[in-house]
mmCIF file of C-alpha atoms in Angstrom:
data_model
loop_
_atom_site.group_PDB
_atom_site.id
_atom_site.type_symbol
_atom_site.label_atom_id
_atom_site.label_comp_id
_atom_site.label_asym_id
_atom_site.label_seq_id
_atom_site.Cartn_x
_atom_site.Cartn_y
_atom_site.Cartn_z
ATOM 1 C CA MET F 1 -14.321 0.059 -6.351
ATOM 2 C CA LYS F 2 -12.947 3.359 -5.294
ATOM 3 C CA LEU F 3 -10.935 3.923 -2.232
ATOM 4 C CA LEU F 4 -9.923 7.181 -0.491
ATOM 5 C CA HIS F 5 -7.044 6.871 1.975
ATOM 6 C CA VAL F 6 -6.589 9.489 4.830
ATOM 7 C CA VAL F 7 -3.310 10.088 6.381
ATOM 8 C CA GLY F 8 -1.847 12.822 8.294
ATOM 9 C CA ALA F 9 1.043 11.958 10.488
ATOM 10 C CA ARG F 10 4.281 10.035 10.424
ATOM 11 C CA PRO F 11 3.061 6.728 11.769
ATOM 12 C CA ASN F 12 0.414 6.650 9.196
ATOM 13 C CA PHE F 13 2.490 6.558 6.057
ATOM 14 C CA PRO F 14 4.113 3.025 6.420
ATOM 15 C CA LYS F 15 0.511 1.729 7.119
ATOM 16 C CA LEU F 16 -0.949 3.306 3.821
ATOM 17 C CA ALA F 17 2.130 2.100 1.569
ATOM 18 C CA PRO F 18 1.371 -1.662 1.249
ATOM 19 C CA VAL F 19 -2.342 -1.179 0.962
ATOM 20 C CA HIS F 20 -1.908 1.171 -1.614
ATOM 21 C CA ARG F 21 0.221 -0.707 -3.750
ATOM 22 C CA ALA F 22 -2.064 -3.948 -3.170
ATOM 23 C CA GLY F 23 -5.046 -1.654 -4.575
ATOM 24 C CA GLN F 24 -2.930 -0.676 -7.452
ATOM 25 C CA GLU F 25 -2.485 -4.172 -8.158
ATOM 26 C CA ALA F 26 -5.960 -4.966 -7.896
ATOM 27 C CA GLY F 27 -6.858 -2.332 -10.164
ATOM 28 C CA LEU F 28 -8.746 -0.311 -7.954
ATOM 29 C CA SER F 29 -9.485 3.470 -8.106
ATOM 30 C CA GLN F 30 -7.757 5.340 -5.312
ATOM 31 C CA VAL F 31 -7.351 8.702 -3.710
ATOM 32 C CA VAL F 32 -4.965 9.730 -1.019
ATOM 33 C CA VAL F 33 -5.827 12.587 0.966
ATOM 34 C CA HIS F 34 -2.987 13.867 3.277
ATOM 35 C CA THR F 35 -4.341 16.081 5.979
ATOM 36 C CA GLY F 36 -1.166 17.887 6.445
ATOM 37 C CA GLN F 37 -1.243 17.160 10.145
ATOM 38 C CA HIS F 38 2.386 16.649 10.029
ATOM 39 C CA TYR F 39 4.013 19.109 7.280
ATOM 40 C CA ASP F 40 7.745 18.891 8.064
ATOM 41 C CA ASP F 41 9.366 17.248 4.937
ATOM 42 C CA ALA F 42 11.090 14.819 7.013
ATOM 43 C CA LEU F 43 8.076 13.735 8.923
ATOM 44 C CA SER F 44 5.960 13.332 5.837
ATOM 45 C CA ASP F 45 6.795 14.160 2.443
ATOM 46 C CA ARG F 46 9.957 11.949 2.458
ATOM 47 C CA PHE F 47 7.777 8.962 3.657
ATOM 48 C CA PHE F 48 5.900 9.191 0.153
ATOM 49 C CA ARG F 49 9.098 9.059 -1.825
ATOM 50 C CA ASP F 50 10.926 6.215 0.481
ATOM 51 C CA LEU F 51 7.812 3.871 0.341
ATOM 52 C CA GLY F 52 7.342 4.161 -3.267
ATOM 53 C CA ILE F 53 3.903 6.214 -3.086
ATOM 54 C CA ALA F 54 2.810 9.121 -5.567
ATOM 55 C CA PRO F 55 2.448 12.141 -4.023
ATOM 56 C CA PRO F 56 -0.926 12.756 -2.307
ATOM 57 C CA ASP F 57 -3.997 13.722 -4.352
ATOM 58 C CA VAL F 58 -5.184 16.210 -1.840
ATOM 59 C CA ASN F 59 -3.304 18.047 0.861
ATOM 60 C CA LEU F 60 -5.765 19.544 3.485
ATOM 61 C CA SER F 61 -2.701 21.537 5.069
ATOM 62 C CA ALA F 62 -4.310 21.392 8.599
ATOM 63 C CA GLY F 63 -1.090 22.071 10.494
ATOM 64 C CA SER F 64 -0.513 21.730 14.190
ATOM 65 C CA ASP F 65 -2.604 23.000 16.904
ATOM 66 C CA SER F 66 -4.581 22.182 20.182
ATOM 67 C CA HIS F 67 -6.196 18.539 19.618
ATOM 68 C CA ALA F 68 -9.959 20.462 19.449
ATOM 69 C CA ARG F 69 -8.583 22.896 16.985
ATOM 70 C CA GLN F 70 -6.593 20.569 14.660
ATOM 71 C CA THR F 71 -9.234 17.849 14.570
ATOM 72 C CA ALA F 72 -12.142 20.591 13.619
ATOM 73 C CA ARG F 73 -10.018 22.070 11.080
ATOM 74 C CA ILE F 74 -9.483 18.410 9.449
ATOM 75 C CA MET F 75 -13.301 17.822 9.683
ATOM 76 C CA GLU F 76 -14.194 21.115 8.128
ATOM 77 C CA ARG F 77 -11.648 20.511 5.252
ATOM 78 C CA ILE F 78 -12.151 16.868 4.504
ATOM 79 C CA GLU F 79 -15.734 17.279 4.077
ATOM 80 C CA PRO F 80 -16.178 18.912 0.814
ATOM 81 C CA VAL F 81 -13.479 16.450 -0.324
ATOM 82 C CA LEU F 82 -15.589 13.191 0.608
ATOM 83 C CA LEU F 83 -18.604 14.905 -1.016
ATOM 84 C CA GLU F 84 -16.872 15.285 -4.246
ATOM 85 C CA GLN F 85 -14.900 11.997 -4.463
ATOM 86 C CA ARG F 86 -17.769 9.880 -3.085
ATOM 87 C CA PRO F 87 -15.700 6.841 -2.540
ATOM 88 C CA ASP F 88 -16.933 3.264 -1.726
ATOM 89 C CA TRP F 89 -14.567 3.032 1.347
ATOM 90 C CA VAL F 90 -12.691 5.594 3.508
ATOM 91 C CA LEU F 91 -9.638 3.800 4.662
ATOM 92 C CA VAL F 92 -8.266 5.332 8.140
ATOM 93 C CA TYR F 93 -5.126 4.577 9.669
ATOM 94 C CA GLY F 94 -3.733 4.143 13.477
ATOM 95 C CA ASP F 95 -4.889 6.623 16.088
ATOM 96 C CA VAL F 96 -3.876 10.241 15.258
ATOM 97 C CA ASN F 97 -6.225 13.188 15.171
ATOM 98 C CA SER F 98 -6.716 12.634 11.330
ATOM 99 C CA THR F 99 -7.947 9.158 11.693
ATOM 100 C CA LEU F 100 -10.935 10.546 14.406
ATOM 101 C CA ALA F 101 -11.783 13.430 12.147
ATOM 102 C CA ALA F 102 -12.104 11.558 9.125
ATOM 103 C CA ALA F 103 -14.207 8.506 10.557
ATOM 104 C CA VAL F 104 -16.552 10.911 12.116
ATOM 105 C CA VAL F 105 -17.191 13.131 8.871
ATOM 106 C CA ALA F 106 -17.340 9.962 6.623
ATOM 107 C CA SER F 107 -19.881 8.338 9.080
ATOM 108 C CA LYS F 108 -22.112 11.297 9.068
ATOM 109 C CA LEU F 109 -22.078 11.508 4.988
ATOM 110 C CA GLY F 110 -22.981 7.786 4.862
ATOM 111 C CA ILE F 111 -19.781 6.508 3.359
ATOM 112 C CA ARG F 112 -18.393 3.351 4.667
ATOM 113 C CA VAL F 113 -15.324 3.512 7.027
ATOM 114 C CA ALA F 114 -12.422 0.854 7.281
ATOM 115 C CA HIS F 115 -10.175 1.148 10.192
ATOM 116 C CA VAL F 116 -6.782 -0.303 9.507
ATOM 117 C CA GLU F 117 -5.040 -1.143 12.924
ATOM 118 C CA ALA F 118 -8.483 -1.565 14.805
ATOM 119 C CA GLY F 119 -8.835 -3.021 18.222
ATOM 120 C CA LEU F 120 -5.344 -1.946 19.981
ATOM 121 C CA ARG F 121 -5.850 -0.551 23.463
ATOM 122 C CA SER F 122 -3.620 0.710 26.147
ATOM 123 C CA PHE F 123 -6.524 1.189 28.451
ATOM 124 C CA ASP F 124 -4.991 4.639 29.319
ATOM 125 C CA ARG F 125 -7.570 7.399 28.744
ATOM 126 C CA THR F 126 -5.206 10.007 29.397
ATOM 127 C CA MET F 127 -3.603 9.298 26.104
ATOM 128 C CA PRO F 128 -5.258 11.350 23.419
ATOM 129 C CA GLU F 129 -4.660 8.380 20.905
ATOM 130 C CA GLU F 130 -6.717 6.079 23.080
ATOM 131 C CA ILE F 131 -9.735 8.318 22.587
ATOM 132 C CA ASN F 132 -9.112 8.296 18.987
ATOM 133 C CA ARG F 133 -8.897 4.539 18.811
ATOM 134 C CA VAL F 134 -11.983 3.654 20.763
ATOM 135 C CA VAL F 135 -14.244 6.269 18.998
ATOM 136 C CA THR F 136 -13.024 5.201 15.428
ATOM 137 C CA ASP F 137 -13.576 1.460 16.011
ATOM 138 C CA ARG F 138 -17.148 2.522 17.095
ATOM 139 C CA LEU F 139 -17.887 4.166 13.890
ATOM 140 C CA ALA F 140 -15.947 1.961 11.218
ATOM 141 C CA ASP F 141 -17.654 -0.650 9.325
ATOM 142 C CA LEU F 142 -14.949 -2.727 8.935
ATOM 143 C CA LEU F 143 -12.149 -3.164 11.536
ATOM 144 C CA LEU F 144 -8.851 -4.757 10.168
ATOM 145 C CA THR F 145 -6.864 -6.047 12.985
ATOM 146 C CA PRO F 146 -3.131 -6.304 13.092
ATOM 147 C CA SER F 147 -3.370 -9.361 15.921
ATOM 148 C CA ARG F 148 -5.430 -11.575 17.406
ATOM 149 C CA ASP F 149 -5.669 -10.059 20.754
ATOM 150 C CA ALA F 150 -7.103 -6.910 18.932
ATOM 151 C CA ASP F 151 -9.996 -9.398 17.496
ATOM 152 C CA ALA F 152 -10.707 -10.373 21.108
ATOM 153 C CA GLN F 153 -10.770 -7.028 22.498
ATOM 154 C CA LEU F 154 -13.324 -5.608 19.680
ATOM 155 C CA ARG F 155 -15.492 -8.786 20.539
ATOM 156 C CA SER F 156 -15.375 -7.848 24.103
ATOM 157 C CA GLU F 157 -16.685 -4.237 23.262
ATOM 158 C CA GLY F 158 -19.627 -5.731 21.469
ATOM 159 C CA GLU F 159 -18.505 -5.390 17.846
ATOM 160 C CA SER F 160 -20.260 -7.644 15.151
ATOM 161 C CA GLU F 161 -17.950 -10.746 14.234
ATOM 162 C CA SER F 162 -18.939 -9.940 10.524
ATOM 163 C CA GLU F 163 -16.913 -6.645 10.783
ATOM 164 C CA ILE F 164 -13.746 -7.904 12.502
ATOM 165 C CA VAL F 165 -11.321 -9.117 10.038
ATOM 166 C CA PHE F 166 -7.606 -10.244 10.975
ATOM 167 C CA VAL F 167 -5.150 -8.946 8.280
ATOM 168 C CA GLY F 168 -1.762 -8.812 10.055
ATOM 169 C CA ASN F 169 0.557 -5.966 10.424
ATOM 170 C CA VAL F 170 0.823 -3.486 7.571
ATOM 171 C CA MET F 171 3.754 -1.581 9.125
ATOM 172 C CA ILE F 172 5.841 -4.763 8.700
ATOM 173 C CA ASP F 173 4.952 -4.894 5.160
ATOM 174 C CA SER F 174 6.650 -1.501 4.661
ATOM 175 C CA LEU F 175 9.644 -2.633 6.667
ATOM 176 C CA PHE F 176 10.261 -5.613 4.709
ATOM 177 C CA TYR F 177 9.683 -3.620 1.485
ATOM 178 C CA ALA F 178 12.122 -0.746 2.770
ATOM 179 C CA LEU F 179 14.949 -2.970 4.047
ATOM 180 C CA PRO F 180 17.114 -2.996 1.155
ATOM 181 C CA ALA F 181 17.012 0.780 0.484
ATOM 182 C CA ALA F 182 17.635 1.700 3.845
ATOM 183 C CA ARG F 183 20.633 -0.573 4.206
ATOM 184 C CA ALA F 184 21.808 1.214 0.892
ATOM 185 C CA THR F 185 21.787 4.675 2.600
ATOM 186 C CA GLY F 186 24.672 4.151 4.337
ATOM 187 C CA PHE F 187 23.243 6.377 7.101
ATOM 188 C CA ARG F 188 24.669 4.747 10.215
ATOM 189 C CA GLU F 189 28.053 4.708 8.549
ATOM 190 C CA LYS F 190 27.967 8.389 7.511
ATOM 191 C CA ILE F 191 27.204 9.356 11.281
ATOM 192 C CA GLY F 192 29.727 6.960 12.662
ATOM 193 C CA VAL F 193 27.101 4.429 14.244
ATOM 194 C CA ASN F 194 28.104 0.803 14.845
ATOM 195 C CA GLY F 195 26.217 -2.055 16.706
ATOM 196 C CA THR F 196 26.722 -0.777 20.015
ATOM 197 C CA ALA F 197 24.432 2.351 19.890
ATOM 198 C CA VAL F 198 21.322 3.079 21.680
ATOM 199 C CA ILE F 199 18.730 4.830 19.245
ATOM 200 C CA VAL F 200 16.364 7.080 21.161
ATOM 201 C CA THR F 201 12.950 8.460 20.118
ATOM 202 C CA LEU F 202 10.722 10.423 22.801
ATOM 203 C CA HIS F 203 7.810 12.692 21.861
ATOM 204 C CA ARG F 204 4.822 11.637 23.967
ATOM 205 C CA PRO F 205 3.355 14.391 26.335
ATOM 206 C CA SER F 206 3.759 12.187 29.448
ATOM 207 C CA ASN F 207 7.302 12.080 28.886
ATOM 208 C CA VAL F 208 8.525 15.422 27.404
ATOM 209 C CA ASP F 209 5.661 17.680 28.732
ATOM 210 C CA ASP F 210 6.569 16.956 32.319
ATOM 211 C CA SER F 211 9.505 19.201 33.165
ATOM 212 C CA ALA F 212 10.790 16.933 36.102
ATOM 213 C CA ARG F 213 10.470 13.916 33.890
ATOM 214 C CA ILE F 214 12.217 15.321 30.799
ATOM 215 C CA VAL F 215 15.201 16.354 33.034
ATOM 216 C CA LEU F 216 15.273 12.720 34.577
ATOM 217 C CA LEU F 217 15.152 11.426 31.221
ATOM 218 C CA ALA F 218 18.005 13.859 29.729
ATOM 219 C CA ASN F 219 20.281 12.771 33.009
ATOM 220 C CA VAL F 220 19.622 9.070 32.172
ATOM 221 C CA LEU F 221 20.514 9.432 28.401
ATOM 222 C CA SER F 222 23.617 11.277 29.529
ATOM 223 C CA GLU F 223 24.410 8.583 31.821
ATOM 224 C CA ILE F 224 23.991 5.928 29.222
ATOM 225 C CA ALA F 225 26.261 7.776 26.930
ATOM 226 C CA LEU F 226 28.937 7.243 29.321
ATOM 227 C CA GLU F 227 29.082 3.549 28.512
ATOM 228 C CA ARG F 228 27.817 3.281 24.721
ATOM 229 C CA PRO F 229 26.962 5.920 22.000
ATOM 230 C CA VAL F 230 23.450 7.451 22.245
ATOM 231 C CA VAL F 231 21.883 8.885 19.078
ATOM 232 C CA PHE F 232 18.715 10.821 19.389
ATOM 233 C CA PRO F 233 16.848 11.982 16.278
ATOM 234 C CA ALA F 234 14.469 14.321 18.171
ATOM 235 C CA HIS F 235 10.960 15.458 17.097
ATOM 236 C CA PRO F 236 10.569 19.064 16.685
ATOM 237 C CA ARG F 237 8.337 19.288 19.836
ATOM 238 C CA THR F 238 10.900 17.166 21.996
ATOM 239 C CA ARG F 239 13.654 19.872 20.929
ATOM 240 C CA LEU F 240 11.588 22.715 22.121
ATOM 241 C CA ARG F 241 10.993 21.067 25.523
ATOM 242 C CA LEU F 242 14.691 20.256 25.896
ATOM 243 C CA ALA F 243 15.729 23.748 25.100
ATOM 244 C CA ALA F 244 13.020 25.178 27.434
ATOM 245 C CA ALA F 245 14.193 23.057 30.465
ATOM 246 C CA GLY F 246 17.935 24.319 29.350
ATOM 247 C CA LEU F 247 19.088 20.633 28.672
ATOM 248 C CA LYS F 248 21.980 20.211 26.119
ATOM 249 C CA MET F 249 22.844 16.682 26.674
ATOM 250 C CA ASP F 250 26.439 17.303 24.985
ATOM 251 C CA ARG F 251 27.488 13.383 25.253
ATOM 252 C CA VAL F 252 24.209 12.355 23.305
ATOM 253 C CA GLN F 253 24.495 12.562 19.728
ATOM 254 C CA MET F 254 21.378 14.826 18.510
ATOM 255 C CA LEU F 255 20.139 14.566 15.302
ATOM 256 C CA GLU F 256 17.235 16.315 13.261
ATOM 257 C CA PRO F 257 14.227 14.147 12.437
ATOM 258 C CA VAL F 258 15.551 11.486 9.947
ATOM 259 C CA GLY F 259 13.551 9.906 7.039
ATOM 260 C CA TYR F 260 12.037 6.328 7.383
ATOM 261 C CA LEU F 261 14.995 4.760 5.448
ATOM 262 C CA GLU F 262 17.684 6.447 7.599
ATOM 263 C CA MET F 263 15.816 5.669 10.577
ATOM 264 C CA LEU F 264 15.485 1.972 9.750
ATOM 265 C CA ASP F 265 19.138 1.808 9.039
ATOM 266 C CA LEU F 266 19.775 3.125 12.531
ATOM 267 C CA VAL F 267 17.445 0.490 14.244
ATOM 268 C CA GLU F 268 18.412 -2.481 12.419
ATOM 269 C CA HIS F 269 21.908 -2.098 13.520
ATOM 270 C CA ALA F 270 21.236 -0.790 16.906
ATOM 271 C CA PHE F 271 22.128 -2.269 20.160
ATOM 272 C CA ALA F 272 18.864 -1.418 21.592
ATOM 273 C CA VAL F 273 16.179 1.369 21.208
ATOM 274 C CA VAL F 274 14.849 3.701 23.903
ATOM 275 C CA THR F 275 11.375 4.862 23.021
ATOM 276 C CA ASP F 276 7.804 5.864 23.578
ATOM 277 C CA SER F 277 6.719 5.071 20.111
ATOM 278 C CA GLY F 278 4.111 2.476 18.984
ATOM 279 C CA GLY F 279 5.449 1.820 15.721
ATOM 280 C CA LEU F 280 9.101 1.397 16.852
ATOM 281 C CA GLN F 281 8.161 -1.204 19.387
ATOM 282 C CA GLU F 282 6.817 -3.462 16.277
ATOM 283 C CA GLU F 283 9.742 -2.646 14.098
ATOM 284 C CA THR F 284 12.243 -3.657 16.807
ATOM 285 C CA THR F 285 10.290 -6.765 17.274
ATOM 286 C CA ALA F 286 10.367 -7.765 13.657
ATOM 287 C CA LEU F 287 14.075 -6.787 13.397
ATOM 288 C CA GLY F 288 15.074 -8.654 16.788
ATOM 289 C CA VAL F 289 16.256 -5.546 18.356
ATOM 290 C CA PRO F 290 15.677 -4.913 22.059
ATOM 291 C CA CYS F 291 13.418 -2.214 22.964
ATOM 292 C CA LEU F 292 12.854 -0.183 26.067
ATOM 293 C CA THR F 293 9.625 1.562 25.970
ATOM 294 C CA ILE F 294 9.235 4.393 28.541
ATOM 295 C CA ARG F 295 5.641 4.126 29.126
ATOM 296 C CA PRO F 296 3.528 2.123 31.726
ATOM 297 C CA ASN F 297 1.541 0.422 29.167
ATOM 298 C CA THR F 298 1.279 -0.256 25.384
ATOM 299 C CA GLU F 299 -1.469 -0.778 22.950
ATOM 300 C CA ARG F 300 0.826 -3.378 21.217
ATOM 301 C CA PRO F 301 1.170 -6.117 24.082
ATOM 302 C CA ILE F 302 2.189 -8.763 21.497
ATOM 303 C CA THR F 303 5.380 -6.847 21.201
ATOM 304 C CA ILE F 304 5.970 -8.091 24.561
ATOM 305 C CA THR F 305 4.585 -11.538 24.817
ATOM 306 C CA GLU F 306 5.880 -12.639 21.450
ATOM 307 C CA GLY F 307 8.528 -9.850 20.812
ATOM 308 C CA THR F 308 11.669 -7.923 21.997
ATOM 309 C CA ASN F 309 9.826 -5.170 23.884
ATOM 310 C CA ARG F 310 9.811 -4.217 27.504
ATOM 311 C CA LEU F 311 7.944 -1.484 29.275
ATOM 312 C CA VAL F 312 10.004 0.569 31.725
ATOM 313 C CA PRO F 313 7.824 3.287 33.321
ATOM 314 C CA ASP F 314 10.419 4.721 35.530
ATOM 315 C CA PRO F 315 13.395 6.193 33.485
ATOM 316 C CA ALA F 316 15.585 5.530 36.341
ATOM 317 C CA ASP F 317 15.472 2.033 35.495
ATOM 318 C CA ILE F 318 16.760 2.123 31.917
ATOM 319 C CA VAL F 319 20.461 2.025 32.835
ATOM 320 C CA GLY F 320 20.148 -1.136 34.604
ATOM 321 C CA GLU F 321 17.823 -2.780 31.947
ATOM 322 C CA LEU F 322 20.350 -2.007 29.000
ATOM 323 C CA ARG F 323 23.005 -3.506 30.942
ATOM 324 C CA HIS F 324 20.940 -7.021 30.570
ATOM 325 C CA LEU F 325 19.479 -6.767 27.197
ATOM 326 C CA ARG F 326 20.761 -9.310 24.615
ATOM 327 C CA ARG F 327 19.389 -9.844 20.979
ATOM 328 C CA PRO F 328 17.309 -13.251 20.325
ATOM 329 C CA ALA F 329 19.212 -15.537 18.177
ATOM 330 C CA VAL F 330 16.202 -15.386 15.702
ATOM 331 C CA ALA F 331 13.983 -12.363 15.081
ATOM 332 C CA PRO F 332 10.206 -13.080 16.379
ATOM 333 C CA ARG F 333 7.727 -13.146 13.623
ATOM 334 C CA PRO F 334 4.023 -12.969 15.160
ATOM 335 C CA GLU F 335 1.114 -14.305 13.259
ATOM 336 C CA GLY F 336 0.341 -11.874 10.134
ATOM 337 C CA TRP F 337 3.845 -10.373 10.155
ATOM 338 C CA ASP F 338 4.563 -11.738 6.647
ATOM 339 C CA GLY F 339 4.771 -9.119 4.479
ATOM 340 C CA HIS F 340 1.427 -9.695 2.982
ATOM 341 C CA ALA F 341 -1.151 -7.517 5.261
ATOM 342 C CA GLY F 342 -1.790 -5.094 2.666
ATOM 343 C CA GLU F 343 -2.982 -7.579 0.233
ATOM 344 C CA ARG F 344 -5.397 -9.226 2.953
ATOM 345 C CA VAL F 345 -6.693 -5.565 3.578
ATOM 346 C CA ILE F 346 -7.571 -5.208 0.045
ATOM 347 C CA SER F 347 -9.348 -8.470 -0.085
ATOM 348 C CA ALA F 348 -11.449 -7.804 2.988
ATOM 349 C CA LEU F 349 -12.613 -4.763 1.274
ATOM 350 C CA VAL F 350 -13.436 -6.411 -1.824
ATOM 351 C CA SER F 351 -15.203 -9.092 -0.163
ATOM 352 C CA HIS F 352 -17.437 -6.823 1.836
ATOM 353 C CA ARG F 353 -18.382 -4.639 -1.075
#
């Protein structure tokens, strides 16, 4: 059996790693295609090193652009790769433009598609990722879900029971794998952060592209910094938006994007995380770290019902919420968050051959 994995952006890489390792252990032939949707070293190349994956076999160097142009460029460049490789399965991960583009092209070529992290929904069609999730699931031949609510969602959308396989959360496989190395970086000590810090990530257009909202967020973070340290590894586009709005946030410790291991070291020892990221909602749950998600909805409701995550749609509420947060005595472990999801993905692919 030959697998072709398609990844392109930071959230994809921790999902690929455990599946790729399990495929190696099973003796399967594998090809990794990096679309180049993210091309900064801290956002992509370091993940391969940190998670023990060999460099990609193919890099499409798609780069950033509008959603339409980026998706079209990936589709155009991946087609000859799929024609040359002719894999038994194309594996796509998560909900980025690379996920959608590869699923469309593979489906039209008659190559089976497996979607890792299928069935997640925010029910917010203003999010480009939601469109990517829905379309990818309609095209996929095998729907590999991270949680039981995702199974139920796919059934409600009319997907065949034979195509839905619960495998658990591959992101948590990577977290468990990487924690020892993350702790060994000593990153938080290097930047002078202890267990009282609030770690921040913001990148979604709904937060950073609205000029009034980004000003409100900057003011809130500066207010938090009066009470406890605030560390903000800023996504490049977020930095651009902050600069365009003339926002400096002198009391906030701003960092360039950090690697996966360094970020884990920060998050594991944080007082809390303030974010709009999907992956961090899951990682904080697994680590037992309180998380405030600055969104009105989430495609990962299990992080709320069984985890440490809270939705805070109004940034003005963040300060008050932080004052009432406490770590749970034991970190939650939802079903399938056991470090073996990657193995179950490979078992599902083999059994559906």
